[in-house]
Amino acid sequence: DVVSSHEGRVVKLIGDEVLFVVDTLDQAIAAGLDLIARLAEVDDMPAVHCGVAFGPTITVGGDVFGPTVNLASRLTKVARPGSIAVPRKGNESVLDRDDLDVRKVRRTYDLKGIGRTSILAVRALPDASADQESQRD
């Protein structure tokens, strides 16, 4: 439901992971942040983390393949809990968004089959209304 609400399609579930496709980077980030937020509300659910890669894929029988899929998988493994890892190269425009907490990660990662990769860490901005409520308590 979360992915389809962002005009995406779930390709498959792989253990405790979900592979989904959307048309834009913004939709991918929105879906990832929505998944993180909704699953955080589930009791005893470990913190969710996501990897988002944007680029061409090959679709065969409803499944998707290619370097973009491999990159997303590798990014998921290096993302911190509650955040989305996005490759920095080609996605610098995300840094200009004032509706997200986006940070350049100083460390570079040697991703298997991909090579040295610099990433952006994307998180939702703290909810101001929730902050105000907790200050009242």
PDB file of N, CA and C in Angstrom, residues 2 15-18 20-21 38 57 84 91 130 135-136:
ATOM      1  N   VAL A   2       1.939   1.245   0.787  1.00  0.00           N
ATOM      2  CA  VAL A   2       2.809   2.424   0.873  1.00  0.00           C
ATOM      3  C   VAL A   2       3.437   2.706  -0.485  1.00  0.00           C
ATOM      4  N   GLY A  15      13.262 -11.934   1.800  1.00  0.00           N
ATOM      5  CA  GLY A  15      13.444 -11.986   3.251  1.00  0.00           C
ATOM      6  C   GLY A  15      12.724 -10.816   3.890  1.00  0.00           C
ATOM      7  N   ASP A  16      13.469  -9.978   4.611  1.00  0.00           N
ATOM      8  CA  ASP A  16      12.860  -8.811   5.239  1.00  0.00           C
ATOM      9  C   ASP A  16      13.063  -7.540   4.408  1.00  0.00           C
ATOM     10  N   GLU A  17      13.391  -7.703   3.133  1.00  0.00           N
ATOM     11  CA  GLU A  17      13.579  -6.563   2.231  1.00  0.00           C
ATOM     12  C   GLU A  17      12.463  -6.523   1.201  1.00  0.00           C
ATOM     13  N   VAL A  18      12.236  -5.326   0.670  1.00  0.00           N
ATOM     14  CA  VAL A  18      11.278  -5.166  -0.422  1.00  0.00           C
ATOM     15  C   VAL A  18      11.983  -4.437  -1.558  1.00  0.00           C
ATOM     16  N   PHE A  20      11.237  -2.368  -4.863  1.00  0.00           N
ATOM     17  CA  PHE A  20      10.160  -1.696  -5.567  1.00  0.00           C
ATOM     18  C   PHE A  20      10.731  -0.742  -6.599  1.00  0.00           C
ATOM     19  N   VAL A  21       9.897  -0.398  -7.578  1.00  0.00           N
ATOM     20  CA  VAL A  21      10.295   0.549  -8.618  1.00  0.00           C
ATOM     21  C   VAL A  21       9.283   1.689  -8.664  1.00  0.00           C
ATOM     22  N   ARG A  38       6.179   4.540   8.788  1.00  0.00           N
ATOM     23  CA  ARG A  38       5.068   3.635   9.124  1.00  0.00           C
ATOM     24  C   ARG A  38       5.542   2.407   9.893  1.00  0.00           C
ATOM     25  N   THR A  57      16.811  -0.128 -15.802  1.00  0.00           N
ATOM     26  CA  THR A  57      16.752  -1.531 -15.396  1.00  0.00           C
ATOM     27  C   THR A  57      16.203  -2.329 -16.568  1.00  0.00           C
ATOM     28  N   ILE A  84      17.911   6.795   4.388  1.00  0.00           N
ATOM     29  CA  ILE A  84      18.023   6.288   3.024  1.00  0.00           C
ATOM     30  C   ILE A  84      19.399   6.663   2.505  1.00  0.00           C
ATOM     31  N   ASN A  91      23.011  12.878  -8.108  1.00  0.00           N
ATOM     32  CA  ASN A  91      21.835  13.154  -7.278  1.00  0.00           C
ATOM     33  C   ASN A  91      22.046  14.355  -6.350  1.00  0.00           C
ATOM     34  N   ALA A 130       5.332  17.213  16.814  1.00  0.00           N
ATOM     35  CA  ALA A 130       5.677  16.183  17.795  1.00  0.00           C
ATOM     36  C   ALA A 130       6.673  16.741  18.811  1.00  0.00           C
ATOM     37  N   GLN A 135       7.618  18.675  24.425  1.00  0.00           N
ATOM     38  CA  GLN A 135       8.063  19.721  25.316  1.00  0.00           C
ATOM     39  C   GLN A 135       6.988  20.060  26.345  1.00  0.00           C
ATOM     40  N   ARG A 136       5.717  19.869  25.991  1.00  0.00           N
ATOM     41  CA  ARG A 136       4.621  20.142  26.910  1.00  0.00           C
ATOM     42  C   ARG A 136       4.522  19.083  28.004  1.00  0.00           C
TER      43      ARG A 136
END
